[in-house]
mmCIF file of N, CA and C in Angstrom:
data_model
loop_
_atom_site.group_PDB
_atom_site.id
_atom_site.type_symbol
_atom_site.label_atom_id
_atom_site.label_comp_id
_atom_site.label_asym_id
_atom_site.label_seq_id
_atom_site.Cartn_x
_atom_site.Cartn_y
_atom_site.Cartn_z
ATOM 1 N N GLN A 899 8.032 -169.082 96.047
ATOM 2 C CA GLN A 899 7.754 -168.158 96.032
ATOM 3 C C GLN A 899 8.456 -166.803 95.996
ATOM 4 N N ALA A 900 9.444 -166.678 95.119
ATOM 5 C CA ALA A 900 10.807 -166.759 95.306
ATOM 6 C C ALA A 900 10.575 -165.811 93.082
ATOM 7 N N GLN A 901 10.563 -164.709 93.559
ATOM 8 C CA GLN A 901 10.455 -164.090 92.527
ATOM 9 C C GLN A 901 11.306 -162.578 91.856
ATOM 10 N N LEU A 902 11.209 -162.374 90.553
ATOM 11 C CA LEU A 902 11.850 -161.202 90.809
ATOM 12 C C LEU A 902 11.061 -160.622 89.755
ATOM 13 N N VAL A 903 10.739 -159.251 89.831
ATOM 14 C CA VAL A 903 9.961 -158.343 89.542
ATOM 15 C C VAL A 903 10.174 -157.186 88.845
ATOM 16 N N GLU A 904 10.642 -157.002 87.226
ATOM 17 C CA GLU A 904 11.332 -155.683 87.077
ATOM 18 C C GLU A 904 10.097 -155.246 85.865
ATOM 19 N N SER A 905 9.886 -153.794 85.955
ATOM 20 C CA SER A 905 8.829 -152.695 85.553
ATOM 21 C C SER A 905 10.020 -151.411 85.424
ATOM 22 N N GLY A 906 9.400 -149.972 84.832
ATOM 23 C CA GLY A 906 10.245 -149.250 84.216
ATOM 24 C C GLY A 906 10.070 -148.955 82.868
ATOM 25 N N GLY A 907 9.625 -150.046 82.411
ATOM 26 C CA GLY A 907 10.333 -150.672 80.646
ATOM 27 C C GLY A 907 9.365 -149.054 80.001
ATOM 28 N N GLY A 908 9.342 -148.651 78.606
ATOM 29 C CA GLY A 908 8.519 -148.553 77.506
ATOM 30 C C GLY A 908 9.119 -148.028 77.190
ATOM 31 N N LEU A 909 7.365 -146.581 75.914
ATOM 32 C CA LEU A 909 8.624 -146.260 74.559
ATOM 33 C C LEU A 909 9.004 -144.914 75.264
ATOM 34 N N VAL A 910 10.102 -144.490 74.826
ATOM 35 C CA VAL A 910 10.239 -143.135 74.057
ATOM 36 C C VAL A 910 11.549 -143.021 74.046
ATOM 37 N N GLN A 911 11.778 -141.443 72.814
ATOM 38 C CA GLN A 911 12.235 -141.203 71.949
ATOM 39 C C GLN A 911 13.896 -141.163 72.135
ATOM 40 N N ALA A 912 14.875 -141.307 70.870
ATOM 41 C CA ALA A 912 16.435 -141.508 71.338
ATOM 42 C C ALA A 912 16.881 -139.798 72.554
ATOM 43 N N GLY A 913 17.418 -140.186 73.175
ATOM 44 C CA GLY A 913 18.149 -139.318 74.221
ATOM 45 C C GLY A 913 16.989 -139.236 75.340
ATOM 46 N N GLY A 914 16.717 -139.857 75.554
ATOM 47 C CA GLY A 914 16.036 -140.245 76.494
ATOM 48 C C GLY A 914 16.415 -140.689 77.911
ATOM 49 N N SER A 915 15.014 -141.135 79.289
ATOM 50 C CA SER A 915 16.183 -141.986 80.210
ATOM 51 C C SER A 915 14.429 -142.812 80.470
ATOM 52 N N LEU A 916 15.080 -143.768 80.894
ATOM 53 C CA LEU A 916 14.517 -145.033 82.130
ATOM 54 C C LEU A 916 14.721 -145.305 83.193
ATOM 55 N N ARG A 917 14.313 -145.829 83.501
ATOM 56 C CA ARG A 917 14.997 -145.947 85.382
ATOM 57 C C ARG A 917 14.139 -147.544 85.438
ATOM 58 N N LEU A 918 14.765 -148.526 85.542
ATOM 59 C CA LEU A 918 14.289 -150.031 85.783
ATOM 60 C C LEU A 918 14.616 -150.993 87.458
ATOM 61 N N SER A 919 13.129 -151.296 87.069
ATOM 62 C CA SER A 919 13.437 -151.450 88.109
ATOM 63 C C SER A 919 13.147 -152.815 88.915
ATOM 64 N N CYS A 920 13.583 -153.686 89.722
ATOM 65 C CA CYS A 920 13.093 -155.429 89.429
ATOM 66 C C CYS A 920 13.460 -155.444 90.872
ATOM 67 N N ALA A 921 12.409 -156.116 91.075
ATOM 68 C CA ALA A 921 11.845 -155.997 93.546
ATOM 69 C C ALA A 921 12.440 -157.470 92.815
ATOM 70 N N ALA A 922 12.596 -157.598 94.045
ATOM 71 C CA ALA A 922 13.205 -159.146 94.637
ATOM 72 C C ALA A 922 12.567 -159.582 95.739
ATOM 73 N N SER A 923 11.268 -160.505 95.478
ATOM 74 C CA SER A 923 11.417 -160.962 97.295
ATOM 75 C C SER A 923 12.173 -160.983 98.029
ATOM 76 N N ARG A 924 11.622 -161.735 99.226
ATOM 77 C CA ARG A 924 13.028 -161.796 100.056
ATOM 78 C C ARG A 924 14.079 -162.881 100.040
ATOM 79 N N SER A 925 13.047 -164.286 100.108
ATOM 80 C CA SER A 925 14.038 -165.170 99.796
ATOM 81 C C SER A 925 15.053 -164.101 98.750
ATOM 82 N N ILE A 926 14.850 -163.826 98.071
ATOM 83 C CA ILE A 926 16.315 -164.105 96.558
ATOM 84 C C ILE A 926 17.265 -162.369 97.085
ATOM 85 N N SER A 927 18.093 -163.250 97.182
ATOM 86 C CA SER A 927 19.628 -162.462 97.730
ATOM 87 C C SER A 927 19.701 -161.733 96.756
ATOM 88 N N ILE A 928 20.016 -160.393 96.969
ATOM 89 C CA ILE A 928 20.618 -159.354 95.979
ATOM 90 C C ILE A 928 21.879 -158.620 95.789
ATOM 91 N N VAL A 929 22.113 -159.293 97.316
ATOM 92 C CA VAL A 929 23.560 -158.489 98.084
ATOM 93 C C VAL A 929 24.668 -158.401 96.292
ATOM 94 N N ASN A 930 24.606 -159.941 96.043
ATOM 95 C CA ASN A 930 25.565 -160.075 95.197
ATOM 96 C C ASN A 930 24.881 -161.089 93.864
ATOM 97 N N ASN A 931 25.700 -161.174 93.146
ATOM 98 C CA ASN A 931 25.718 -161.771 91.650
ATOM 99 C C ASN A 931 24.595 -161.621 91.100
ATOM 100 N N VAL A 932 24.577 -160.110 90.637
ATOM 101 C CA VAL A 932 22.727 -159.940 89.838
ATOM 102 C C VAL A 932 23.285 -158.696 88.782
ATOM 103 N N GLY A 933 21.986 -158.703 88.078
ATOM 104 C CA GLY A 933 22.924 -158.782 87.056
ATOM 105 C C GLY A 933 21.374 -158.316 85.829
ATOM 106 N N TRP A 934 21.366 -157.158 84.780
ATOM 107 C CA TRP A 934 20.983 -156.947 84.082
ATOM 108 C C TRP A 934 20.882 -157.433 82.090
ATOM 109 N N TYR A 935 19.891 -158.286 81.678
ATOM 110 C CA TYR A 935 20.188 -158.507 80.016
ATOM 111 C C TYR A 935 18.857 -158.389 79.267
ATOM 112 N N ARG A 936 19.987 -158.194 78.589
ATOM 113 C CA ARG A 936 18.728 -157.503 77.420
ATOM 114 C C ARG A 936 18.239 -158.652 75.522
ATOM 115 N N GLN A 937 17.521 -157.964 75.472
ATOM 116 C CA GLN A 937 17.369 -158.980 73.932
ATOM 117 C C GLN A 937 16.411 -158.566 72.859
ATOM 118 N N ALA A 938 17.777 -158.506 72.171
ATOM 119 C CA ALA A 938 16.763 -157.294 71.262
ATOM 120 C C ALA A 938 16.118 -158.327 69.650
ATOM 121 N N PRO A 939 14.543 -157.624 69.336
ATOM 122 C CA PRO A 939 14.125 -158.470 68.300
ATOM 123 C C PRO A 939 15.616 -159.420 67.152
ATOM 124 N N GLY A 940 15.149 -160.768 67.232
ATOM 125 C CA GLY A 940 16.489 -161.126 66.029
ATOM 126 C C GLY A 940 17.598 -160.941 66.561
ATOM 127 N N LYS A 941 18.538 -160.454 67.940
ATOM 128 C CA LYS A 941 19.460 -160.738 68.188
ATOM 129 C C LYS A 941 19.433 -161.874 69.282
ATOM 130 N N GLU A 942 20.469 -162.216 69.938
ATOM 131 C CA GLU A 942 21.379 -162.756 71.103
ATOM 132 C C GLU A 942 20.825 -162.348 72.529
ATOM 133 N N ARG A 943 20.676 -162.625 73.536
ATOM 134 C CA ARG A 943 20.416 -161.957 75.385
ATOM 135 C C ARG A 943 22.422 -161.484 74.373
ATOM 136 N N GLU A 944 22.121 -160.475 75.775
ATOM 137 C CA GLU A 944 23.180 -159.359 75.616
ATOM 138 C C GLU A 944 22.538 -159.813 77.352
ATOM 139 N N GLN A 945 24.164 -159.472 77.666
ATOM 140 C CA GLN A 945 24.607 -158.726 79.215
ATOM 141 C C GLN A 945 24.918 -157.796 79.305
ATOM 142 N N VAL A 946 23.988 -157.066 79.937
ATOM 143 C CA VAL A 946 23.774 -155.058 80.057
ATOM 144 C C VAL A 946 24.522 -155.202 81.405
ATOM 145 N N ALA A 947 24.545 -155.266 82.616
ATOM 146 C CA ALA A 947 25.604 -155.222 83.906
ATOM 147 C C ALA A 947 25.631 -155.874 84.324
ATOM 148 N N THR A 948 26.493 -156.447 85.046
ATOM 149 C CA THR A 948 26.819 -157.033 86.586
ATOM 150 C C THR A 948 26.904 -156.446 87.437
ATOM 151 N N VAL A 949 26.626 -157.569 88.784
ATOM 152 C CA VAL A 949 28.112 -156.827 90.374
ATOM 153 C C VAL A 949 28.139 -157.877 90.530
ATOM 154 N N ILE A 950 29.176 -158.315 90.841
ATOM 155 C CA ILE A 950 30.040 -159.846 91.111
ATOM 156 C C ILE A 950 30.617 -159.678 92.399
ATOM 157 N N GLY A 951 29.881 -160.876 93.018
ATOM 158 C CA GLY A 951 31.038 -160.958 94.579
ATOM 159 C C GLY A 951 30.938 -159.899 95.634
ATOM 160 N N GLY A 952 32.124 -158.542 95.940
ATOM 161 C CA GLY A 952 31.423 -157.241 96.492
ATOM 162 C C GLY A 952 31.262 -156.724 96.114
ATOM 163 N N GLY A 953 31.170 -156.381 94.526
ATOM 164 C CA GLY A 953 31.017 -155.752 94.247
ATOM 165 C C GLY A 953 31.223 -154.477 92.968
ATOM 166 N N ALA A 954 32.731 -155.721 92.479
ATOM 167 C CA ALA A 954 32.458 -155.691 91.408
ATOM 168 C C ALA A 954 31.348 -154.966 90.131
ATOM 169 N N THR A 955 31.177 -154.449 89.196
ATOM 170 C CA THR A 955 30.935 -154.252 88.292
ATOM 171 C C THR A 955 31.595 -154.571 87.017
ATOM 172 N N ASN A 956 30.196 -154.145 86.239
ATOM 173 C CA ASN A 956 30.984 -154.498 84.363
ATOM 174 C C ASN A 956 30.057 -154.370 83.811
ATOM 175 N N TYR A 957 29.998 -153.316 82.332
ATOM 176 C CA TYR A 957 29.297 -152.377 81.341
ATOM 177 C C TYR A 957 29.392 -153.096 80.002
ATOM 178 N N ALA A 958 28.199 -153.932 79.623
ATOM 179 C CA ALA A 958 28.018 -154.425 78.149
ATOM 180 C C ALA A 958 29.108 -152.754 77.901
ATOM 181 N N ASP A 959 30.011 -152.464 77.451
ATOM 182 C CA ASP A 959 30.429 -151.890 75.747
ATOM 183 C C ASP A 959 29.390 -151.355 75.403
ATOM 184 N N SER A 960 28.562 -151.031 74.899
ATOM 185 C CA SER A 960 27.173 -150.395 74.103
ATOM 186 C C SER A 960 26.585 -149.679 75.212
ATOM 187 N N VAL A 961 26.663 -150.412 76.032
ATOM 188 C CA VAL A 961 25.871 -148.942 77.783
ATOM 189 C C VAL A 961 25.947 -148.329 77.687
ATOM 190 N N LYS A 962 28.232 -148.824 77.845
ATOM 191 C CA LYS A 962 28.808 -148.438 78.948
ATOM 192 C C LYS A 962 29.282 -146.514 79.038
ATOM 193 N N GLY A 963 28.776 -145.604 80.746
ATOM 194 C CA GLY A 963 29.385 -144.505 80.451
ATOM 195 C C GLY A 963 27.107 -143.748 80.482
ATOM 196 N N ARG A 964 26.451 -144.852 79.846
ATOM 197 C CA ARG A 964 25.290 -144.454 79.585
ATOM 198 C C ARG A 964 23.575 -144.751 80.555
ATOM 199 N N PHE A 965 24.332 -145.792 80.846
ATOM 200 C CA PHE A 965 23.585 -147.086 82.328
ATOM 201 C C PHE A 965 24.912 -147.237 83.458
ATOM 202 N N THR A 966 22.943 -147.538 84.335
ATOM 203 C CA THR A 966 23.987 -146.915 85.692
ATOM 204 C C THR A 966 23.547 -148.566 86.231
ATOM 205 N N VAL A 967 23.827 -149.373 87.023
ATOM 206 C CA VAL A 967 23.170 -150.718 87.910
ATOM 207 C C VAL A 967 23.321 -150.157 89.450
ATOM 208 N N SER A 968 22.104 -150.103 90.081
ATOM 209 C CA SER A 968 21.960 -149.874 90.866
ATOM 210 C C SER A 968 21.314 -150.899 92.351
ATOM 211 N N ARG A 969 21.855 -150.713 93.117
ATOM 212 C CA ARG A 969 20.543 -151.662 94.657
ATOM 213 C C ARG A 969 19.809 -150.671 95.465
ATOM 214 N N ASP A 970 18.769 -150.956 96.618
ATOM 215 C CA ASP A 970 18.489 -150.449 97.209
ATOM 216 C C ASP A 970 18.931 -151.377 98.011
ATOM 217 N N PHE A 971 19.092 -152.446 99.261
ATOM 218 C CA PHE A 971 19.350 -153.001 99.954
ATOM 219 C C PHE A 971 17.920 -153.123 101.232
ATOM 220 N N SER A 972 17.360 -152.046 101.234
ATOM 221 C CA SER A 972 16.001 -151.993 102.505
ATOM 222 C C SER A 972 14.487 -152.392 101.757
ATOM 223 N N LYS A 973 15.069 -152.332 99.890
ATOM 224 C CA LYS A 973 13.559 -152.612 99.354
ATOM 225 C C LYS A 973 13.862 -153.867 99.093
ATOM 226 N N ASN A 974 15.110 -154.281 98.970
ATOM 227 C CA ASN A 974 15.255 -155.452 97.744
ATOM 228 C C ASN A 974 15.002 -155.206 96.595
ATOM 229 N N THR A 975 15.246 -154.568 96.399
ATOM 230 C CA THR A 975 15.514 -153.999 94.618
ATOM 231 C C THR A 975 16.500 -152.760 94.855
ATOM 232 N N MET A 976 16.412 -153.399 92.984
ATOM 233 C CA MET A 976 17.478 -153.110 92.110
ATOM 234 C C MET A 976 17.240 -152.295 90.946
ATOM 235 N N TYR A 977 18.057 -151.650 90.463
ATOM 236 C CA TYR A 977 17.852 -150.386 89.654
ATOM 237 C C TYR A 977 18.664 -150.969 88.341
ATOM 238 N N LEU A 978 18.308 -150.120 87.409
ATOM 239 C CA LEU A 978 18.709 -149.374 85.729
ATOM 240 C C LEU A 978 18.516 -148.118 85.469
ATOM 241 N N GLN A 979 19.786 -147.398 86.167
ATOM 242 C CA GLN A 979 18.836 -146.351 85.059
ATOM 243 C C GLN A 979 19.838 -145.956 83.389
ATOM 244 N N MET A 980 19.197 -145.310 82.945
ATOM 245 C CA MET A 980 19.465 -145.600 80.998
ATOM 246 C C MET A 980 19.591 -144.268 81.041
ATOM 247 N N ASN A 981 20.349 -144.259 80.360
ATOM 248 C CA ASN A 981 20.070 -142.731 79.834
ATOM 249 C C ASN A 981 20.576 -142.670 78.949
ATOM 250 N N ASN A 982 20.347 -141.415 77.938
ATOM 251 C CA ASN A 982 20.470 -141.231 76.848
ATOM 252 C C ASN A 982 20.827 -142.416 75.504
ATOM 253 N N LEU A 983 18.631 -142.944 75.730
ATOM 254 C CA LEU A 983 19.055 -144.064 75.151
ATOM 255 C C LEU A 983 18.726 -143.925 73.457
ATOM 256 N N LYS A 984 19.285 -145.348 72.757
ATOM 257 C CA LYS A 984 19.656 -144.964 71.317
ATOM 258 C C LYS A 984 18.714 -145.991 71.000
ATOM 259 N N PRO A 985 18.216 -145.988 69.478
ATOM 260 C CA PRO A 985 17.020 -146.590 68.959
ATOM 261 C C PRO A 985 17.607 -149.043 69.150
ATOM 262 N N GLU A 986 18.551 -148.585 69.061
ATOM 263 C CA GLU A 986 19.974 -150.378 69.542
ATOM 264 C C GLU A 986 19.540 -150.706 70.289
ATOM 265 N N ASP A 987 18.960 -149.504 71.631
ATOM 266 C CA ASP A 987 18.527 -150.142 72.835
ATOM 267 C C ASP A 987 17.465 -150.818 73.248
ATOM 268 N N THR A 988 16.749 -150.793 71.957
ATOM 269 C CA THR A 988 15.269 -151.547 72.148
ATOM 270 C C THR A 988 15.289 -153.143 72.190
ATOM 271 N N GLY A 989 14.462 -153.661 73.285
ATOM 272 C CA GLY A 989 14.755 -155.133 73.622
ATOM 273 C C GLY A 989 13.530 -155.539 75.334
ATOM 274 N N ILE A 990 13.955 -156.356 75.338
ATOM 275 C CA ILE A 990 12.919 -157.273 76.245
ATOM 276 C C ILE A 990 14.449 -156.436 77.652
ATOM 277 N N TYR A 991 13.768 -156.162 78.924
ATOM 278 C CA TYR A 991 14.894 -156.452 79.238
ATOM 279 C C TYR A 991 14.691 -157.298 80.950
ATOM 280 N N TYR A 992 15.773 -158.089 81.674
ATOM 281 C CA TYR A 992 15.172 -159.505 82.768
ATOM 282 C C TYR A 992 16.323 -158.948 83.195
ATOM 283 N N CYS A 993 16.023 -158.885 84.494
ATOM 284 C CA CYS A 993 16.757 -159.082 85.671
ATOM 285 C C CYS A 993 16.872 -160.179 85.892
ATOM 286 N N SER A 994 17.816 -160.090 86.511
ATOM 287 C CA SER A 994 19.170 -162.099 86.830
ATOM 288 C C SER A 994 19.582 -162.164 88.567
ATOM 289 N N ALA A 995 19.186 -162.266 88.750
ATOM 290 C CA ALA A 995 20.391 -162.676 90.472
ATOM 291 C C ALA A 995 21.025 -164.627 90.643
ATOM 292 N N TYR A 996 22.219 -165.060 91.293
ATOM 293 C CA TYR A 996 22.999 -166.188 91.299
ATOM 294 C C TYR A 996 22.672 -166.172 92.919
ATOM 295 N N ASN A 997 21.865 -166.346 93.748
ATOM 296 C CA ASN A 997 22.330 -167.212 94.830
ATOM 297 C C ASN A 997 22.605 -168.724 94.435
ATOM 298 N N ARG A 998 22.682 -169.375 96.737
ATOM 299 C CA ARG A 998 23.576 -170.773 96.004
ATOM 300 C C ARG A 998 21.607 -171.247 95.989
ATOM 301 N N GLY A 999 20.552 -171.384 95.833
ATOM 302 C CA GLY A 999 19.750 -171.718 95.196
ATOM 303 C C GLY A 999 19.403 -171.823 93.732
ATOM 304 N N GLY A 1000 20.483 -170.733 93.405
ATOM 305 C CA GLY A 1000 20.251 -170.980 91.694
ATOM 306 C C GLY A 1000 19.840 -169.740 90.784
ATOM 307 N N CYS A 1001 19.586 -169.683 90.112
ATOM 308 C CA CYS A 1001 20.219 -168.117 89.399
ATOM 309 C C CYS A 1001 18.098 -167.857 89.143
ATOM 310 N N TYR A 1002 18.021 -167.240 89.102
ATOM 311 C CA TYR A 1002 16.618 -166.968 88.893
ATOM 312 C C TYR A 1002 16.120 -165.702 87.797
ATOM 313 N N TRP A 1003 15.458 -165.550 87.653
ATOM 314 C CA TRP A 1003 15.154 -164.765 86.664
ATOM 315 C C TRP A 1003 14.176 -164.034 86.324
ATOM 316 N N GLY A 1004 13.863 -162.369 86.076
ATOM 317 C CA GLY A 1004 12.485 -162.110 86.345
ATOM 318 C C GLY A 1004 11.783 -162.433 84.336
ATOM 319 N N GLN A 1005 10.910 -161.812 84.385
ATOM 320 C CA GLN A 1005 9.720 -161.436 83.267
ATOM 321 C C GLN A 1005 10.401 -161.134 82.006
ATOM 322 N N GLY A 1006 10.519 -160.039 82.601
ATOM 323 C CA GLY A 1006 11.442 -158.317 81.248
ATOM 324 C C GLY A 1006 9.937 -157.702 81.412
ATOM 325 N N THR A 1007 11.589 -156.314 81.119
ATOM 326 C CA THR A 1007 10.398 -155.157 80.816
ATOM 327 C C THR A 1007 10.320 -155.271 79.262
ATOM 328 N N GLN A 1008 9.420 -154.815 78.792
ATOM 329 C CA GLN A 1008 9.561 -153.831 77.261
ATOM 330 C C GLN A 1008 10.800 -152.746 77.665
ATOM 331 N N VAL A 1009 11.270 -151.794 76.764
ATOM 332 C CA VAL A 1009 12.131 -150.743 76.506
ATOM 333 C C VAL A 1009 11.813 -150.592 74.897
ATOM 334 N N THR A 1010 11.725 -150.387 74.259
ATOM 335 C CA THR A 1010 11.309 -149.254 72.596
ATOM 336 C C THR A 1010 12.195 -147.640 72.288
ATOM 337 N N VAL A 1011 12.315 -148.221 71.879
ATOM 338 C CA VAL A 1011 13.288 -146.398 71.880
ATOM 339 C C VAL A 1011 13.393 -146.251 70.780
ATOM 340 N N GLY A 1012 12.293 -144.493 69.877
ATOM 341 C CA GLY A 1012 12.110 -144.222 68.840
ATOM 342 C C GLY A 1012 13.084 -143.475 68.421
ATOM 343 N N GLN A 1013 13.296 -143.406 67.101
ATOM 344 C CA GLN A 1013 13.881 -142.466 66.572
ATOM 345 C C GLN A 1013 13.936 -141.235 67.518
#
């Protein structure tokens, strides 16, 4: 029953915003070691944002200043706020959580940014 479920993807124009959600089942901890990744067509998977250990955050240079990761522990849900989206941001976005039981991944949500 351990699962991560992404939502919030869609089609937006350049300059627009989206907020992705990742709902984690109660068996998955999102307190530490969580992240967002994306994979664009024809490209390797890219680390977008991570939260490690006590809360240190790291963003890919390509999204720094535009994307923000956050968590709502009461809902066991994490988010990726994406602002000023660019066509280069197009891809499938995945959330991930590393627990002692292993590394969990969602199925992904499609984000498409037009011109």
